[in-house]
Coordinates of C-alpha atoms in Angstrom, one line a residue:
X1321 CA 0.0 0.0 0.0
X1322 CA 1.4 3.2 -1.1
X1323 CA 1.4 6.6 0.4
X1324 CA 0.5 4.5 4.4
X1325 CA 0.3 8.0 6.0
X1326 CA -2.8 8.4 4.4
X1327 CA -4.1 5.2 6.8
X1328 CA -3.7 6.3 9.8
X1329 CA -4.6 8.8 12.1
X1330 CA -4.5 10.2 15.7
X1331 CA -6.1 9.1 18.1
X1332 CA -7.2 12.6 19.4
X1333 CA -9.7 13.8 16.6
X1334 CA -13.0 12.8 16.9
X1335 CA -14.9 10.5 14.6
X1336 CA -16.1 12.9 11.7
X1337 CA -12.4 13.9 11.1
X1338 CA -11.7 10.4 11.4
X1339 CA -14.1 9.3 8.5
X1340 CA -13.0 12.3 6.5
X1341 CA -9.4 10.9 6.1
X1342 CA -11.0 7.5 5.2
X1343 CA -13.1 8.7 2.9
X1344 CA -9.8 10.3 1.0
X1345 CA -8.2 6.8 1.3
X1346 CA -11.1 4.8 -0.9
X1347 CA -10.8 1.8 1.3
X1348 CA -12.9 2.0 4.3
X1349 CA -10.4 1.6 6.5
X1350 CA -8.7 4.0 8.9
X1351 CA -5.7 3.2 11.7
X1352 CA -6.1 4.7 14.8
X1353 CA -2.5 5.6 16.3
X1354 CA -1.0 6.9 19.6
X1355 CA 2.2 8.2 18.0
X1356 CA 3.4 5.8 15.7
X1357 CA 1.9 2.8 17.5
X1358 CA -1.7 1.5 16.0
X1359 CA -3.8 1.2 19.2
X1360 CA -7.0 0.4 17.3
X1361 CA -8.8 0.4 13.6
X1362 CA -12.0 1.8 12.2
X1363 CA -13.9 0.4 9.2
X1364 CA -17.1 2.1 7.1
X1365 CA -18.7 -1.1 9.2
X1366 CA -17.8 0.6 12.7
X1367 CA -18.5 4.1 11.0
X1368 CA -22.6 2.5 9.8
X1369 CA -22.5 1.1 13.2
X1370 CA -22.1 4.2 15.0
X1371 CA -24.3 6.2 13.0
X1372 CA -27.5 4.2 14.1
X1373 CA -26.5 3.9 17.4
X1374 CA -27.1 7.5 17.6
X1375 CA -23.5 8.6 18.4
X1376 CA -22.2 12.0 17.6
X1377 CA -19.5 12.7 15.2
X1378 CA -17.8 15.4 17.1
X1379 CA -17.3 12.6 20.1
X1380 CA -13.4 11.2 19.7
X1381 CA -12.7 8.6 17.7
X1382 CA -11.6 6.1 20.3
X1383 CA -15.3 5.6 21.3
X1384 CA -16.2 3.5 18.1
X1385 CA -12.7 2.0 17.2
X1386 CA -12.2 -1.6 17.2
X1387 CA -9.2 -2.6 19.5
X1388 CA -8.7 -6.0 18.9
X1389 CA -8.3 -6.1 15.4
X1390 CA -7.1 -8.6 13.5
X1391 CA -3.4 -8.0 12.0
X1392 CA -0.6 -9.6 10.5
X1393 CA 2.9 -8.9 11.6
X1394 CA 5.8 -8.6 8.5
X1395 CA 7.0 -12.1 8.6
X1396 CA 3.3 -13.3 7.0
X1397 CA 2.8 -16.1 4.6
X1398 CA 0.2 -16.3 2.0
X1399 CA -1.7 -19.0 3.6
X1400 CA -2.2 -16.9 6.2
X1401 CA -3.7 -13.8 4.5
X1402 CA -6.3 -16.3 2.3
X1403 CA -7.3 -18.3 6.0
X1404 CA -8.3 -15.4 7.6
X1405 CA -10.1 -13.8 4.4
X1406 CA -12.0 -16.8 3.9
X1407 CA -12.8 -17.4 7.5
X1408 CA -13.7 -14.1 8.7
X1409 CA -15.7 -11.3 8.0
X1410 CA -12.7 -8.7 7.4
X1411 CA -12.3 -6.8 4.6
X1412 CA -8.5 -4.9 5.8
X1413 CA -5.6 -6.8 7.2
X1414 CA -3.3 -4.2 8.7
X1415 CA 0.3 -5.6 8.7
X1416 CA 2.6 -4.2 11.7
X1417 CA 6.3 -4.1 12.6
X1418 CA 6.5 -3.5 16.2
X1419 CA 3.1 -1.4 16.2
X1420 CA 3.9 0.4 13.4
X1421 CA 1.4 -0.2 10.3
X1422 CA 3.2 -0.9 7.5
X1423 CA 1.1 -1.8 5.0
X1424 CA -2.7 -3.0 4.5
X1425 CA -4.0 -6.2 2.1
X1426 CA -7.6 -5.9 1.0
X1427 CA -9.5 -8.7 0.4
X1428 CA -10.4 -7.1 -3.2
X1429 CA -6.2 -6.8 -4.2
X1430 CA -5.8 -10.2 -2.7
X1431 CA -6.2 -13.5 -5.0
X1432 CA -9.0 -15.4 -3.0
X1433 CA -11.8 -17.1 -4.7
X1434 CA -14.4 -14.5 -5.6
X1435 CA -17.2 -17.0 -4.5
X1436 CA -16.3 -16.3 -0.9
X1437 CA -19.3 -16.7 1.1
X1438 CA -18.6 -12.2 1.6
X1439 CA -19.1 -12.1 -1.9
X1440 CA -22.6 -13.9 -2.6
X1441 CA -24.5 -13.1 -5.6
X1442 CA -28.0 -11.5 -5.6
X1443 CA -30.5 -11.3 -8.3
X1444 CA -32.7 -8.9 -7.1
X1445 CA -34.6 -7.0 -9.9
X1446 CA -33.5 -3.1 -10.1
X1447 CA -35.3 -0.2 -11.1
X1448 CA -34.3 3.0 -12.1
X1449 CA -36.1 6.3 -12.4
X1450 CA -34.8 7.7 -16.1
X1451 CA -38.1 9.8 -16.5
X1452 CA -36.8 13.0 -15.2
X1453 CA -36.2 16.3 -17.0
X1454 CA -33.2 16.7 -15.1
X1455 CA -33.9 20.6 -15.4
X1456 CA -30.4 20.9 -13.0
X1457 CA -28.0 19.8 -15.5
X1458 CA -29.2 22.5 -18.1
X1459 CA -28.1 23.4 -20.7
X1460 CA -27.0 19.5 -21.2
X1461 CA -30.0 18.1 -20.7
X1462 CA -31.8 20.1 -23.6
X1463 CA -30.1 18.1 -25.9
X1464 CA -29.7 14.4 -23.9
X1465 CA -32.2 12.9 -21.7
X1466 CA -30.2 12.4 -18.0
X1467 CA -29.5 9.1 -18.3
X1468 CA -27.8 9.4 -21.1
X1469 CA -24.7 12.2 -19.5
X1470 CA -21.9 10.4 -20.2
X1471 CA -20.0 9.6 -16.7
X1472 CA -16.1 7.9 -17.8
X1473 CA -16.7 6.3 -21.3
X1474 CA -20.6 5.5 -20.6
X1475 CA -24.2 6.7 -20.3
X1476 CA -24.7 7.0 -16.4
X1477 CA -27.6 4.7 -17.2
X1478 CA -24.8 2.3 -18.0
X1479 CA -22.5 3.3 -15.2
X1480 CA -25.7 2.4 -12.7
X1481 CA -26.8 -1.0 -14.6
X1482 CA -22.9 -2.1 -14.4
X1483 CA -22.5 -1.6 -10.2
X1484 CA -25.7 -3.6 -9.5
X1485 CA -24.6 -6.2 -12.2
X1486 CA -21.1 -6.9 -10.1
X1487 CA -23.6 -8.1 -7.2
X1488 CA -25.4 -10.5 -9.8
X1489 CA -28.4 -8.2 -10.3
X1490 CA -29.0 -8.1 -14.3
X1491 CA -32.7 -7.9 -14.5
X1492 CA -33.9 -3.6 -14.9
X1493 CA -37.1 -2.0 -15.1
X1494 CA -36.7 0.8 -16.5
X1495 CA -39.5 4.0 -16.1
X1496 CA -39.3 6.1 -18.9
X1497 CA -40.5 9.5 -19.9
X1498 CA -38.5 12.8 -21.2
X1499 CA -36.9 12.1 -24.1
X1500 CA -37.5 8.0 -23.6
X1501 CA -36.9 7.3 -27.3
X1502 CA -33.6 8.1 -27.2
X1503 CA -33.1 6.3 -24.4
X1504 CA -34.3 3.2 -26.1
X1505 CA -32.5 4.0 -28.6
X1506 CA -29.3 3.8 -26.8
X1507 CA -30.0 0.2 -26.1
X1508 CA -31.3 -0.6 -28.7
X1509 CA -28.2 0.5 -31.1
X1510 CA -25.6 -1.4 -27.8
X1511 CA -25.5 -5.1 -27.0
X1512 CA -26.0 -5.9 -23.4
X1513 CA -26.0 -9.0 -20.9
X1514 CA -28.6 -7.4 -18.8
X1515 CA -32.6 -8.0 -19.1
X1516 CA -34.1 -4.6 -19.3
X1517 CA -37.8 -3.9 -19.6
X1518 CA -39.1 -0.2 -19.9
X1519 CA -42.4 1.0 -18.8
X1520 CA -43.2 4.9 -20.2
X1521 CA -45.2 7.7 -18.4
X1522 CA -48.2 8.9 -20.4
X1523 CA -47.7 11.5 -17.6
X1524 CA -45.0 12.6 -15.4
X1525 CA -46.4 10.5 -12.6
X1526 CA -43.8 11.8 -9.8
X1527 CA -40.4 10.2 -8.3
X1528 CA -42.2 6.6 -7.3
X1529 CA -45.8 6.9 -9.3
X1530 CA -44.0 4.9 -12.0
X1531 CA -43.5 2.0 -10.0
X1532 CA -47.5 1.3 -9.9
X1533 CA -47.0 0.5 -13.6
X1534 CA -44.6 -2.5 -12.6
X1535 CA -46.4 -4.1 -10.4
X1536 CA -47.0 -7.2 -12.3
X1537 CA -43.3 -7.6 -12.9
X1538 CA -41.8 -7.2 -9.4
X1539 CA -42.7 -10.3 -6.5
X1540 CA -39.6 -9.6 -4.6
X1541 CA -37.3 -7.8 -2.4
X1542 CA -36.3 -5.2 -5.6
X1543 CA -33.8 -2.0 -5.7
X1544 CA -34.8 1.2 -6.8
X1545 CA -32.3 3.9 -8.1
X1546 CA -32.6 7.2 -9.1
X1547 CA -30.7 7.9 -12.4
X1548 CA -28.1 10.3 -11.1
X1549 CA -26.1 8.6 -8.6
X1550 CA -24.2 6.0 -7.6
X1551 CA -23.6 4.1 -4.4
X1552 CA -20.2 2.7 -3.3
X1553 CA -21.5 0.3 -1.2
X1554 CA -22.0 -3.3 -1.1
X1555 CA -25.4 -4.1 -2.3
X1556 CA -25.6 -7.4 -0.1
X1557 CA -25.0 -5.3 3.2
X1558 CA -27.9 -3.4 2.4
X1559 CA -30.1 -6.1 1.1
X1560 CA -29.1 -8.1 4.7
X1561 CA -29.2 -4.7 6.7
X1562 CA -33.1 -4.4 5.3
X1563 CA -33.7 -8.0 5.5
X1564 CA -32.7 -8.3 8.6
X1565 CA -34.7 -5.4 10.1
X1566 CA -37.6 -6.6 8.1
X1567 CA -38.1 -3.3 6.5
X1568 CA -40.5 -2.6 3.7
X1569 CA -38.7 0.3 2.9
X1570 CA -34.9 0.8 3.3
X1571 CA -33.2 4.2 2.6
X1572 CA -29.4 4.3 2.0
X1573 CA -28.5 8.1 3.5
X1574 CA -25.2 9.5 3.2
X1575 CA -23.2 11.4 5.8
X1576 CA -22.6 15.0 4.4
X1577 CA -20.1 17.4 6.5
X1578 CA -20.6 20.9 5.5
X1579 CA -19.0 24.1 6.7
X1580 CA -20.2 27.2 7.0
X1581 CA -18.2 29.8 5.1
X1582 CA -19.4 32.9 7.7
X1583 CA -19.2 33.6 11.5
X1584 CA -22.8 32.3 12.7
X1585 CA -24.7 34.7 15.1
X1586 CA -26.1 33.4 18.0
X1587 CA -28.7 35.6 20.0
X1588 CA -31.0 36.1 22.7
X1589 CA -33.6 38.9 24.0
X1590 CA -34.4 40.5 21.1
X1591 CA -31.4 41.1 19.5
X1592 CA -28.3 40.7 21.8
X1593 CA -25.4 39.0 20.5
X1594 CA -24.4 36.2 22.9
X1595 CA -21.4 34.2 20.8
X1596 CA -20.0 34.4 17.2
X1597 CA -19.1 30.7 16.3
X1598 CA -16.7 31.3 13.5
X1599 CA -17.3 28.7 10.3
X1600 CA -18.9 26.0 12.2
X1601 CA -19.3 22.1 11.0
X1602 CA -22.4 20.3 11.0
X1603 CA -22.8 16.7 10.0
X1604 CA -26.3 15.7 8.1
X1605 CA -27.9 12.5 7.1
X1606 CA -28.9 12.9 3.3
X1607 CA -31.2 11.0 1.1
X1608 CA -29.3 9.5 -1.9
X1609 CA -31.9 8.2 -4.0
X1610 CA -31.1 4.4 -3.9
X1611 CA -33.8 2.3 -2.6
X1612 CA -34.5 -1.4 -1.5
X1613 CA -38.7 -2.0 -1.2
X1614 CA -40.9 -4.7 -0.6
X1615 CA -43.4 -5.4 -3.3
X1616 CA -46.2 -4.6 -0.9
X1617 CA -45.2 -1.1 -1.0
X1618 CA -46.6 -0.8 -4.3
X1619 CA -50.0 -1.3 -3.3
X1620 CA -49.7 2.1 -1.4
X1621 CA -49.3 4.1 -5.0
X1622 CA -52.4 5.5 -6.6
X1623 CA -53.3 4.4 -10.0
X1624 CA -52.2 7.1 -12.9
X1625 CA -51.4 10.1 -10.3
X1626 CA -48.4 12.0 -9.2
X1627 CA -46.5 10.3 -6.1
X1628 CA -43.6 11.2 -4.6
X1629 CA -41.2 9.2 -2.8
X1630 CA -41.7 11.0 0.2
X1631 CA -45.2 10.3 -0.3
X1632 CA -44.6 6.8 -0.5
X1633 CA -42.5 6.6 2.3
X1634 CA -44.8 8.4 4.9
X1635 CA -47.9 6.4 3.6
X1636 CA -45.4 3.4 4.4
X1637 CA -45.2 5.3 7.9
X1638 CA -48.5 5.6 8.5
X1639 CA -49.8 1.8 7.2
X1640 CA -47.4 1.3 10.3
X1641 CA -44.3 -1.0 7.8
X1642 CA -41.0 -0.5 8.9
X1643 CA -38.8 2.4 7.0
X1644 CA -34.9 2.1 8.0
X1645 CA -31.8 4.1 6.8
X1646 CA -28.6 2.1 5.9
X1647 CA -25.7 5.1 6.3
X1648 CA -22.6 5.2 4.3
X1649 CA -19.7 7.6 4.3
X1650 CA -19.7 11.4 2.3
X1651 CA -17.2 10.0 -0.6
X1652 CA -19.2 6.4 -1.1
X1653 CA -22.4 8.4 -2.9
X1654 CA -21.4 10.1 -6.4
X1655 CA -23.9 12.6 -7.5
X1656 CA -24.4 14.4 -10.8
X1657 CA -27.7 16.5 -10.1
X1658 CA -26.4 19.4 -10.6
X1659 CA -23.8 20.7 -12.7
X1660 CA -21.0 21.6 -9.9
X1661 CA -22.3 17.9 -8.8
X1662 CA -21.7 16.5 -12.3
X1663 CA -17.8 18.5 -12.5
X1664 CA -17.0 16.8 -9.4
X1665 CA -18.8 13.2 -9.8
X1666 CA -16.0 13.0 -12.8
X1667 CA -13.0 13.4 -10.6
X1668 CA -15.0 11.1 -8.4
X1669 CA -15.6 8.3 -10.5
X1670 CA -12.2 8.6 -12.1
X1671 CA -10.7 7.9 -8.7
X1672 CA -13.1 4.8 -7.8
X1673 CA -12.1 3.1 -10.9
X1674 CA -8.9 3.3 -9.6

């Protein structure tokens, strides 16, 4: 591992400086060090973890790191490295020399058998949302439908299909409405392994009115996606995460820090000034856009009107089914909503193909 300063750091910054530097490092992994001795590691597992156990961010980052870790010291062998990948749940072996990290294998550099029981297929059916105007990404969009904004050397559509088809999922209903002919088009003129079945809006019918017009094509657990993002995530921890909390409807939400450019006011009687807190962080749960449902959900959509997913999801709410938030990190959702979005969602993408 190259660069192992950008691994590890100290253990007195709290947890949301913590996950900042891991988020720079691309691996989801972050050693925790008192000096130059690694007292502890953090994962984007502990990160989720801490998240929904309701723990602050500013708190220090020793409160959610994982002490005994698993590590290898330089002297490993091979054998070693594939035992422990295949018989564990880690994703980062840390490899120390008296303490000191010296490097870090990932299970996805090291040559294990891809079946590993980690790395189970799903074959969930997936639906996107390419019916949008995408009015933010004007003036491009007057001339390509969303879906079609090239992200690397593909469509985004393509970019989306292509990250749920390393988890197994090939099978894509497609909603379809503002400029849907090209879209079609686009497949139809490419070649592709993936079954994809599009249903068109005679109406713009909202951001989940489209999925009442699947309904006879979806009788399982199923994804949806909006068509301007992408998740960094591993599909099976969300599908278990929802499984197991026997969801019907599971958001994925992303941790944004954002910083206030200004000295915030605060005040009291009236008008006097009590404190100036100069450019003060906050850290924010957002909606991505990326989805996993129960079929039963559907039943809550109205036939041929305009629904929202918010609508969806507080009609969930109220009907009393369980809605849940699976968390990841800032750097694990790549947005291009908007056109500073789509600028950096190139740099982005660039850097998770490695």
């Amino acid at each position: 591992m190259e660069n192992i300063e950008n691994y590890i750091i100290q253990h007195s910054v709290n947890i949301s400086n913590a996950i900042k530097k891991m988020d720079k490092g691309g691996i989801g992994f972050i050693a925790i060090a008192n000096n130059d001795d690694i007292i502890g590691i953090v994962t984007d597992g502990d990160f989720r973890r801490s998240i929904l156990d309701g723990i602050s961010l500013k708190e220090n980052v020793k409160r959610i790191m994982n002490k005994d870790f698993i590590y290898l010291n330089q002297q490993y062998k091979q054998a070693d490295v594939k035992k422990i990948f295949s018989e564990s749940c880690a994703n980062h072996l840390p490899v120390l020399q008296e303490r000191k990290l010296i490097d870090i294998i990932t299970f996805e550099n090291f040559n294990i058998n891809k079946n590993n029981k980690k790395r189970k297929k799903l074959y969930n059916p997936v639906v996107i949302m390419a019916g949008g105007m995408g009015t933010r990404l004007y003036p491009f969009t007057r001339i390509l439908p969303k879906p079609l904004i090239p992200l690397g050397n593909d469509p985004i559509i393509k970019v989306i299909m292509d990250s749920f088809a390393i988890f197994g999922m090939e099978k894509f209903l497609v909603s379809l409405n503002h400029k849907g002919k090209m879209i079609k088009a686009y497949f139809y003129d490419h070649e592709f392994d993936y079954n994809i079945k599009f249903f068109e809006e005679v109406k713009p019918l909202g951001t989940a009115g489209s999925l009442k017009l699947m309904h006879k094509s979806i009788n399982e657990t199923f994804f949806v996606s909006n068509c301007d993002i992408i998740i960094k995530s591993d599909y099976d921890k969300i599908l278990e995460f929802h499984q197991i909390r026997q969801n019907a409807i599971t958001l994925v939400g992303s941790v944004r820090h954002h910083t206030v450019p200004y000295g915030v006011c605060e005040i009291e009687n009236g008008g006097d000034l009590t404190k100036i807190i100069e450019k003060p962080e906050y850290d924010y749960l957002t909606n991505t856009g990326l989805y996993v449902m129960e079929p039963e959900v559907i039943n809550l959509i109205p036939e041929n009107h305009r629904f929202d997913m918010t609508d969806l999801i507080a009609k969930a709410q109220e009907s009393e089914l369980r809605v849940g938030v699976f968390p990841v990190s800032d750097k694990s959702w790549i947005d291009i909503g908007q056109i500073k979005d789509y600028n950096l969602a190139i740099s982005d993408y660039e850097k998770y193909l490695g």
